[in-house]
Short mmCIF file of C-alpha atoms and ligand atoms in Angstrom, two decimals:
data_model
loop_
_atom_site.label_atom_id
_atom_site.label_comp_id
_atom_site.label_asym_id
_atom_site.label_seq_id
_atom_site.Cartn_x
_atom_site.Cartn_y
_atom_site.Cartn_z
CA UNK A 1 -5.56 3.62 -1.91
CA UNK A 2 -8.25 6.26 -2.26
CA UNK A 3 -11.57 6.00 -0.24
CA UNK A 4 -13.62 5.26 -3.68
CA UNK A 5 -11.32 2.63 -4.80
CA UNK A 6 -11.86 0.87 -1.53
CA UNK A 7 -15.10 1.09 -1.59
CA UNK A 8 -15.29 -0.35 -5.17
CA UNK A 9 -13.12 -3.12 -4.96
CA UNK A 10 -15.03 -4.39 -1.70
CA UNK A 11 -18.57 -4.17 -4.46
CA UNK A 12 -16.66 -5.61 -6.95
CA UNK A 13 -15.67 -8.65 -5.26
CA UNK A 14 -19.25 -9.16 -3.30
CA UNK A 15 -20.84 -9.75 -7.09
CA UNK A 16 -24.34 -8.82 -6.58
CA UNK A 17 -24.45 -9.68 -2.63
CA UNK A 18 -25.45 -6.48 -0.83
CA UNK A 19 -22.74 -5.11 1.34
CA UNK A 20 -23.49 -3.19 4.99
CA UNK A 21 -22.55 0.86 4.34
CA UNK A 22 -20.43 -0.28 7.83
CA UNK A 23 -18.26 -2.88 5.88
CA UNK A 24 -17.38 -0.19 3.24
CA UNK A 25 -16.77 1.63 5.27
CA UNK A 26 -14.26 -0.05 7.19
CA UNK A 27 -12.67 -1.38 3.96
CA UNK A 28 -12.25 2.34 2.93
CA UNK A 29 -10.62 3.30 6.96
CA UNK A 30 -13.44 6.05 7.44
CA UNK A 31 -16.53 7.19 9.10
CA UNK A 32 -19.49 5.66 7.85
CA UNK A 33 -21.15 9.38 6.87
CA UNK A 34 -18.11 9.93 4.20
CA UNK A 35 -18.51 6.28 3.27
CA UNK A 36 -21.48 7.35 2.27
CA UNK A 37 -20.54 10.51 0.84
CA UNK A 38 -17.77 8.52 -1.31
CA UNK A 39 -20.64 6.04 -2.94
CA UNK A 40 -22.95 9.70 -3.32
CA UNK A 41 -19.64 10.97 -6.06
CA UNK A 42 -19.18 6.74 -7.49
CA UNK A 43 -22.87 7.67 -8.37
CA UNK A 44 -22.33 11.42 -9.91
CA UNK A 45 -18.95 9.80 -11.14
CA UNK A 46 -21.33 6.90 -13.63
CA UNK A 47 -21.54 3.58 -11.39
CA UNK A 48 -24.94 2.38 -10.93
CA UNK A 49 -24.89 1.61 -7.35
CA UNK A 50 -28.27 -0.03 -5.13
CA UNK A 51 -28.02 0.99 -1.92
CA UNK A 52 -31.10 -0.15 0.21
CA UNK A 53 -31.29 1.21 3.87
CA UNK A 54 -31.60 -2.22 5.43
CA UNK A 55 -29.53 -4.21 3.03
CA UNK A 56 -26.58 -1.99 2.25
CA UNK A 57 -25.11 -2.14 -1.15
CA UNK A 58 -24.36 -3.29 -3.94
CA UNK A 59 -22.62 -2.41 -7.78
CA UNK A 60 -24.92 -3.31 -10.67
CA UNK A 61 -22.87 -1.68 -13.27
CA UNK A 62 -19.85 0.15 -13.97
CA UNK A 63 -19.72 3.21 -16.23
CA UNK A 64 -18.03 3.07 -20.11
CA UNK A 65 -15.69 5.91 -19.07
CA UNK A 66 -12.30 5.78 -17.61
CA UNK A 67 -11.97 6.67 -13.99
CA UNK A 68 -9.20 6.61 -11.79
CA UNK A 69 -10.89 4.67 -8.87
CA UNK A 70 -12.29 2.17 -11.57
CA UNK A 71 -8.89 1.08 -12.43
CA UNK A 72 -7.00 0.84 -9.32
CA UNK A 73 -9.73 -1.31 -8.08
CA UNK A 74 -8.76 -3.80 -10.72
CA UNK A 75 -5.34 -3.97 -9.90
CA UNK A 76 -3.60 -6.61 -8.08
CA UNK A 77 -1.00 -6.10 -5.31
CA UNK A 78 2.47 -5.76 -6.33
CA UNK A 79 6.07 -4.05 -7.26
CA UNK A 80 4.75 -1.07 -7.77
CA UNK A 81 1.57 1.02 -6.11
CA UNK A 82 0.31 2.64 -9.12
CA UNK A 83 -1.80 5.63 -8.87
CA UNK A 84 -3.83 6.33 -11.83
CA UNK A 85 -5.38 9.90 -12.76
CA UNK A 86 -7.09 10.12 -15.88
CA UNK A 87 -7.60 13.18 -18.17
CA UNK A 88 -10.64 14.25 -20.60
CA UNK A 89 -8.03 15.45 -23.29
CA UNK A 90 -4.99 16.44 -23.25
CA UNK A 91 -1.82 16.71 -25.77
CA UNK A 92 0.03 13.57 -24.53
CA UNK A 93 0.63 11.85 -21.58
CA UNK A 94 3.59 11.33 -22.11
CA UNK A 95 3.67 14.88 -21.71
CA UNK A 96 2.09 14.88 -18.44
CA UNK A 97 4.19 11.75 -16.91
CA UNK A 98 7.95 13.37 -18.11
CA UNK A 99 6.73 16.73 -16.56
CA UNK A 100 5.79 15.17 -13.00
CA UNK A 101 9.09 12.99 -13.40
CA UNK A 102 10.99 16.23 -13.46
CA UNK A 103 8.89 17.54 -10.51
CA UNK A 104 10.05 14.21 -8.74
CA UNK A 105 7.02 11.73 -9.31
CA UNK A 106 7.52 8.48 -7.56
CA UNK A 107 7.29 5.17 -9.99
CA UNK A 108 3.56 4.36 -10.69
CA UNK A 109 2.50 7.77 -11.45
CA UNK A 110 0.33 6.56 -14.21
CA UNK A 111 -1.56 9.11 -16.15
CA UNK A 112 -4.39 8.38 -18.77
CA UNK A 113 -6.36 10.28 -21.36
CA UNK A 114 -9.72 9.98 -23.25
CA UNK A 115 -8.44 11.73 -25.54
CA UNK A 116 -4.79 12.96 -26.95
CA UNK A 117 -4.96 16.16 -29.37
CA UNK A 118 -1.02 15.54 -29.89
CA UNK A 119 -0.86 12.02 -29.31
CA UNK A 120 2.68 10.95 -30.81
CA UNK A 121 4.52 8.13 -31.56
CA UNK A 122 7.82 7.73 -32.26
CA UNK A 123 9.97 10.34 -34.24
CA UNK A 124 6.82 12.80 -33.85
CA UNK A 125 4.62 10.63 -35.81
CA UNK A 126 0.51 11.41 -35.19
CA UNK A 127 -0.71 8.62 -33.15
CA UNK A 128 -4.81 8.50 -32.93
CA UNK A 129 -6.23 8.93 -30.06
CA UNK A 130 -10.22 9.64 -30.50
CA UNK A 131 -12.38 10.06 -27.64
CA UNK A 132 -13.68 7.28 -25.65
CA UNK A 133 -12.52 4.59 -27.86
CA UNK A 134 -8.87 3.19 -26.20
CA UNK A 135 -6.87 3.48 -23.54
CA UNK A 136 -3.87 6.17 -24.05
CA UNK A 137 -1.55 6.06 -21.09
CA UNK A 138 1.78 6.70 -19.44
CA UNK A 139 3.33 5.03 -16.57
CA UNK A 140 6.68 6.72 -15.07
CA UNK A 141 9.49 3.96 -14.05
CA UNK A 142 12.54 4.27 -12.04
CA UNK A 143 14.11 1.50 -12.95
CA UNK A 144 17.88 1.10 -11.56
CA UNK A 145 19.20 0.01 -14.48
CA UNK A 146 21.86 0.84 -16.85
CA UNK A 147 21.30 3.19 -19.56
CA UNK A 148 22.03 0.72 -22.44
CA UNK A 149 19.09 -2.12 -20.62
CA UNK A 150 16.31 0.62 -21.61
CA UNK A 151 15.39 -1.61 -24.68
CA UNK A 152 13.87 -3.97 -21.93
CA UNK A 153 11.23 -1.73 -20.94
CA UNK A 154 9.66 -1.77 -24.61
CA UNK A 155 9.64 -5.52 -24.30
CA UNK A 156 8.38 -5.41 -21.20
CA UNK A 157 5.75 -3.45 -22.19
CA UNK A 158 4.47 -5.19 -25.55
CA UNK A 159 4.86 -8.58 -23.66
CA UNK A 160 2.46 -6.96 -21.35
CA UNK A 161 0.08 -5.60 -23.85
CA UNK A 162 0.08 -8.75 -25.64
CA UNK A 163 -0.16 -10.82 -22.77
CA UNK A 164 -3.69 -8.93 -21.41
CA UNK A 165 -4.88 -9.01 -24.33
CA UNK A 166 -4.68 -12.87 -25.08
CA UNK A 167 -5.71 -13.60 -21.52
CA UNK A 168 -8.84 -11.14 -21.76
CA UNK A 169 -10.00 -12.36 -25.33
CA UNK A 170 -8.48 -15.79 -25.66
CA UNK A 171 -6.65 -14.31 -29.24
CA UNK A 172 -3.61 -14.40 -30.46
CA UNK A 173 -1.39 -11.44 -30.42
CA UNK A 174 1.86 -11.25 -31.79
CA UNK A 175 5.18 -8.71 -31.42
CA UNK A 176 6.55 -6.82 -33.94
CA UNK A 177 10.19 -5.14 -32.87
CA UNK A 178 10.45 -3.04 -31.06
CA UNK A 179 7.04 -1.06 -29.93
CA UNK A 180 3.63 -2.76 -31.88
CA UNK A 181 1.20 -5.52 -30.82
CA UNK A 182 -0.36 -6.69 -33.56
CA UNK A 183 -3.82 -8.44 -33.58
CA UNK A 184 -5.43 -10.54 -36.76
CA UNK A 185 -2.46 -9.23 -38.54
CA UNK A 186 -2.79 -5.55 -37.87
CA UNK A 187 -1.20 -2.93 -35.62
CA UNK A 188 -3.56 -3.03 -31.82
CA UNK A 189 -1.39 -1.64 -30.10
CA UNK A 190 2.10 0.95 -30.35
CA UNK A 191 4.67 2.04 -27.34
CA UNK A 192 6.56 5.37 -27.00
CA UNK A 193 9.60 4.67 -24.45
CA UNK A 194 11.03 7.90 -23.46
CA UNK A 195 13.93 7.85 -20.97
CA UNK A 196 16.15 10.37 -19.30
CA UNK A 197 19.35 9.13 -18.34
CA UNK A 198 22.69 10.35 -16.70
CA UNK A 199 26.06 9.13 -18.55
CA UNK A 200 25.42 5.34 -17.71
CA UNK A 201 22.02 5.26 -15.47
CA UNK A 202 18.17 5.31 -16.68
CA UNK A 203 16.79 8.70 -14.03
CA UNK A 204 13.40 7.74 -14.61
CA UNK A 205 11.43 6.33 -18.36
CA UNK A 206 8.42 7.19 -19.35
CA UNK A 207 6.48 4.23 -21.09
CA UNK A 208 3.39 5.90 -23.30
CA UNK A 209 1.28 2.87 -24.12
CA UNK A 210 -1.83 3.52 -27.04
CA UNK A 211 -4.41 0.55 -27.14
CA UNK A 212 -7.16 0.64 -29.83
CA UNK A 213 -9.92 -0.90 -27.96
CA UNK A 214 -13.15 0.08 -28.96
CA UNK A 215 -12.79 1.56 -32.01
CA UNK A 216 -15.08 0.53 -35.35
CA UNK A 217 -13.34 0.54 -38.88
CA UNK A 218 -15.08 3.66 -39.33
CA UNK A 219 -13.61 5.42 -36.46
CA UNK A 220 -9.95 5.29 -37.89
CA UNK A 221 -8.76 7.64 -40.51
CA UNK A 222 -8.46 6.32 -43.71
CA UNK A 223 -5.31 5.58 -44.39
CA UNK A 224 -5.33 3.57 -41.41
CA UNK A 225 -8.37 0.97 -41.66
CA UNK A 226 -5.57 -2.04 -44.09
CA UNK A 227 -3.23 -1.54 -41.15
CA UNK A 228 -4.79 -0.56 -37.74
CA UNK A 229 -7.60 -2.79 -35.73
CA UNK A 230 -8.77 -2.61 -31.96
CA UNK A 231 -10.02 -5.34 -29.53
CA UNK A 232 -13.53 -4.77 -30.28
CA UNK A 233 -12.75 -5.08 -34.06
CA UNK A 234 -11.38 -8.51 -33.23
CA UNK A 235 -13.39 -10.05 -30.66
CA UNK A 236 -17.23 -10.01 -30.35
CA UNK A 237 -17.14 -8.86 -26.23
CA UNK A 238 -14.16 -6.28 -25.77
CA UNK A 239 -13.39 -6.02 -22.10
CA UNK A 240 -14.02 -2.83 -20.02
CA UNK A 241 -10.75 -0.24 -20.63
CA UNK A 242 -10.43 0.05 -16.78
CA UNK A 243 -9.73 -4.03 -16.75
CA UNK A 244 -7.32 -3.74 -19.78
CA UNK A 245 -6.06 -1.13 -18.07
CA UNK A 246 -5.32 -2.72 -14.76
CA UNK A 247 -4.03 -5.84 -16.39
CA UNK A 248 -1.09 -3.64 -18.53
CA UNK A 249 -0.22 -2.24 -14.93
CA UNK A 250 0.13 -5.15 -12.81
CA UNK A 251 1.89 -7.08 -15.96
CA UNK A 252 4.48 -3.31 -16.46
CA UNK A 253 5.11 -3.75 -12.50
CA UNK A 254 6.06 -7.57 -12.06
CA UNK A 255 8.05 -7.35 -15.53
CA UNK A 256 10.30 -4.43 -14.60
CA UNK A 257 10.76 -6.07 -11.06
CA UNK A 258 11.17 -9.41 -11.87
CA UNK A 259 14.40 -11.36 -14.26
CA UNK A 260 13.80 -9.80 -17.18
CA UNK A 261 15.01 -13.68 -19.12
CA UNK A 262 11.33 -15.11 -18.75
CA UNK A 263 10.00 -12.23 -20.44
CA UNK A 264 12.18 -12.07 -23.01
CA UNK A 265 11.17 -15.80 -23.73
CA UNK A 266 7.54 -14.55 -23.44
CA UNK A 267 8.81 -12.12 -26.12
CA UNK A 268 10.46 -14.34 -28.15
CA UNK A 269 7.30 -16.31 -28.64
CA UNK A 270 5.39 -14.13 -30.06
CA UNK A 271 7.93 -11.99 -32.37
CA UNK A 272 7.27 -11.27 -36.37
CA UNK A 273 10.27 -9.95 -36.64
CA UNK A 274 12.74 -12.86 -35.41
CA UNK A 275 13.76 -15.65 -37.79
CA UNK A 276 13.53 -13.02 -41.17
CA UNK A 277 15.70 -11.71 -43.13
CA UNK A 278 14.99 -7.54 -42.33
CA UNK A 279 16.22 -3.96 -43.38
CA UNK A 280 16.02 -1.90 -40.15
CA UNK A 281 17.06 2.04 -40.36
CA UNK A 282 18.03 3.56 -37.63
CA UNK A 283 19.59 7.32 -37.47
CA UNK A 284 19.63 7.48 -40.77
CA UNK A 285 21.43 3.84 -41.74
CA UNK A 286 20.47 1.04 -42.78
CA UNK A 287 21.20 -2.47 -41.49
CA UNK A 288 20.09 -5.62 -43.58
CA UNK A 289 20.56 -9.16 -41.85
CA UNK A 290 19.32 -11.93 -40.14
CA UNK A 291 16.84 -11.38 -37.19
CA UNK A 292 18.34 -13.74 -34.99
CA UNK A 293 17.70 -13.23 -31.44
CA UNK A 294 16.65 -10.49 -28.61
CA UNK A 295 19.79 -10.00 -26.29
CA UNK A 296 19.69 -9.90 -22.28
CA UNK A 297 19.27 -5.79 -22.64
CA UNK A 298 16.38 -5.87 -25.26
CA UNK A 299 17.99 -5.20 -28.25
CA UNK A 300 17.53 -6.64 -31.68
CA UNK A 301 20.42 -8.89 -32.54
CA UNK A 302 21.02 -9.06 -35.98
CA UNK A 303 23.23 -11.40 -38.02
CA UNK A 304 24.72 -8.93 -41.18
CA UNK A 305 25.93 -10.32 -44.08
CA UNK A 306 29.79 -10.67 -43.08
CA UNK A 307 28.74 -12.69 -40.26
CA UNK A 308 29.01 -10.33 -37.65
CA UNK A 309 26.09 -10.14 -34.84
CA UNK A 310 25.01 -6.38 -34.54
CA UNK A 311 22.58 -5.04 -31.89
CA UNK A 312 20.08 -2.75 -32.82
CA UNK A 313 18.26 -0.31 -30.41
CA UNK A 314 15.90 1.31 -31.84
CA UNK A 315 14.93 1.71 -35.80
CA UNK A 316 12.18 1.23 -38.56
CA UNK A 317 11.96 -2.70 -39.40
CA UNK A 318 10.95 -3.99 -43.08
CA UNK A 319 11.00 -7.13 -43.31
CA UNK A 320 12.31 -8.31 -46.61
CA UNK A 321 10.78 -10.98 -48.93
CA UNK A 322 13.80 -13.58 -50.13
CA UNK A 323 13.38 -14.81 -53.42
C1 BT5 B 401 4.01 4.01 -31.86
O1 BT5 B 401 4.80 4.77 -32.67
O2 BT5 B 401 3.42 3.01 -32.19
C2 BT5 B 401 3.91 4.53 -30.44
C3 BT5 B 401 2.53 4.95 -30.05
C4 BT5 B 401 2.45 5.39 -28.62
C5 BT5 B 401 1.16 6.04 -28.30
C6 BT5 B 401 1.02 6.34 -26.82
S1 BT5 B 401 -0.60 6.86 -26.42
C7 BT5 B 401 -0.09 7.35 -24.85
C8 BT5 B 401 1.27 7.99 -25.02
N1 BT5 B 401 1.15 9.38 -25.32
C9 BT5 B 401 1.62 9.66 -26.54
O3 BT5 B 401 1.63 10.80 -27.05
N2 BT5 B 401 2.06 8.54 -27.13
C10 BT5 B 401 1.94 7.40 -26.26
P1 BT5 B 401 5.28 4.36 -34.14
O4 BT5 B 401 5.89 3.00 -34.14
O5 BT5 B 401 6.11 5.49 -34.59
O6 BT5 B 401 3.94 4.26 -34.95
C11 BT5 B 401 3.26 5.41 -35.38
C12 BT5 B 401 2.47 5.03 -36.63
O7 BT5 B 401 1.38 4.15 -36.26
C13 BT5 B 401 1.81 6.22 -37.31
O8 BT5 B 401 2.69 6.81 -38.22
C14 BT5 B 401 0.61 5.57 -38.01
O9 BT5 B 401 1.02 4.96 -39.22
C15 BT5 B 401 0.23 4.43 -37.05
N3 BT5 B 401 -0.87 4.81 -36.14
C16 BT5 B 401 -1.22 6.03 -35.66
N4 BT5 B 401 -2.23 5.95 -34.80
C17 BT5 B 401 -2.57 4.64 -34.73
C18 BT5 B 401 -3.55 3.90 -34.00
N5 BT5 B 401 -4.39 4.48 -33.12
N6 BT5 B 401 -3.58 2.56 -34.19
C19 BT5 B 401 -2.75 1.92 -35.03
N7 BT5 B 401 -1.81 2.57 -35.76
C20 BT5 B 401 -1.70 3.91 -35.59
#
């Protein structure tokens, strides 16, 4: 853990209790002079920090933008040491995460931006990505699994969303296959899963989450403001991105090391798409049946008309109306 994360996550938890430069210093393992140093850059870096010669410190507020040290302090121990870096702007993350996989990246390189100029989703489609306003990120996975069980991490990912979400603004979210989170009916949230795989084996994925957080109506482009929304559109106190943040991570990191049969429930329980009657191309077909289940490798098992139960990896879902 970085000095500066230390240092905040001891602040964090005192509240508004000062804390001895000492104490931080210990928490962070190193001399009290670079402790001191370290609280110097939090300052230059945004926090608003009270440091009073007698009393020590303490944090009084933490700044709007995304920093590294901001986020890790949030996160909870587990699976997976994730080390954040964040970007000002950048083309995509994704980008950034597959090109430090190749270089040999260990799981949790996470990478965020403020801002994506190439921001895609999936098939090359634009995905927004203005300045300031949500959390556009990429977290590299090695998980040993087989090559056909990369549908899971998609789950595992909009379960996550979802879940942080609902626990950080008490709303409702809901699933629709394979990659959106969906809040008050409208797209919050979209996941771009890219893998690279030997014959049978996932090497390493690369999970590209976008979240709209703070965004106004007014911020998206117009085509988007009947079917996009963000957090703050929703609920009347949107949480801090470095807290959403953290909450994706540590949710990513227990999901992909944990059974993945609990999540799938979790899944299950909030999915659009199950129980409907739905068209889904894929590759240039098109399937039309029965959304029936989610099978044990994260695909979409679909009943077709003859009976048969098909599943379906990947694809564009439209759900159809029965008359
Ligand atoms: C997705 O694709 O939903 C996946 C989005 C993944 C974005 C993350 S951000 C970090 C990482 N780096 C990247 O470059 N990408 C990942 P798809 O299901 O194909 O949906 C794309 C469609 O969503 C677009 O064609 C628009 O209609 C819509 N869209 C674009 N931007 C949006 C936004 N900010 N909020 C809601 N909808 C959006």
């Amino acid at each position: 853990m970085r000095p500066g994360t230390a240092i905040l996550r001891h602040l964090r938890s005192a509240g508004l209790d000062f804390t001895p430069v000492e104490e931080l210093a210990r928490a962070a393992a190193i001399p009290t002079k670079d402790a001191l140093k370290e609280i110097d850059e939090l300052v230059a870096a945004g926090f608003e920090i009270e440091n009073r010669p007698t009393g020590g410190c303490r944090l009084l507020r933490r700044p709007d933008a995304l920093i590294a040290e901001d986020i890790e302090s949030g996160l909870e121990p587990g699976p997976i040491a994730w080390h954040p870096s964040v970007f000002r702007e950048t083309a995509s993350t994704n980008d950034i995460a597959d090109e430090a996989a190749r270089a040999g990246a260990a799981e949790g390189f996470a990478v965020f931006a403020e801002s994506q100029n190439r921001g895609r989703g999936r098939l090359n489609r634009r995905w927004e990505s203005p300045p300031g306003r949500g959390l556009w990120f990429s977290a590299l996975l090695r998980p040993p699994w087989k090559a056909t069980e990369a549908g899971r991490l998609t789950a595992i990912a909009a379960v996550a969303v979802a879940e942080t979400i609902e626990v950080m603004t008490g709303l409702e979210s809901a699933i629709k296959w394979p990659n959106d989170v969906w809040l008050g009916g409208r797209k919050v949230a979209g996941i771009l899963t890219e893998l690279r795989c030997t014959a049978d084996r996932i090497c390493y994925a690369v999970v590209g989450i976008g979240i709209n957080v703070l965004q106004r109506p007014e911020d998206f482009p117009p085509e988007l403001r009947t079917t996009a929304t963000s957090i703050a559109i929703e609920c009347d106190r949107p949480p801090h991105r470095a807290d959403v943040a953290a909450g994706v991570l540590d949710r990513l990191a227990n999901g992909c090391h944990g059974p993945f049969g609990p999540i799938r429930d979790r899944w299950i329980a909030r999915c659009l798409t199950l129980g409907r009657t739905v068209e889904i191309s894929s590759e240039g077909r098109a399937v039309r049946g029965f959304a029936e289940s989610i099978s044990a490798e994260g695909a979409l098992m679909v009943r077709g008309i003859q009976g048969n139960l098909l599943p379906v990896h990947d694809g564009e879902v439209a759900l159809v109306e029965e008359s």
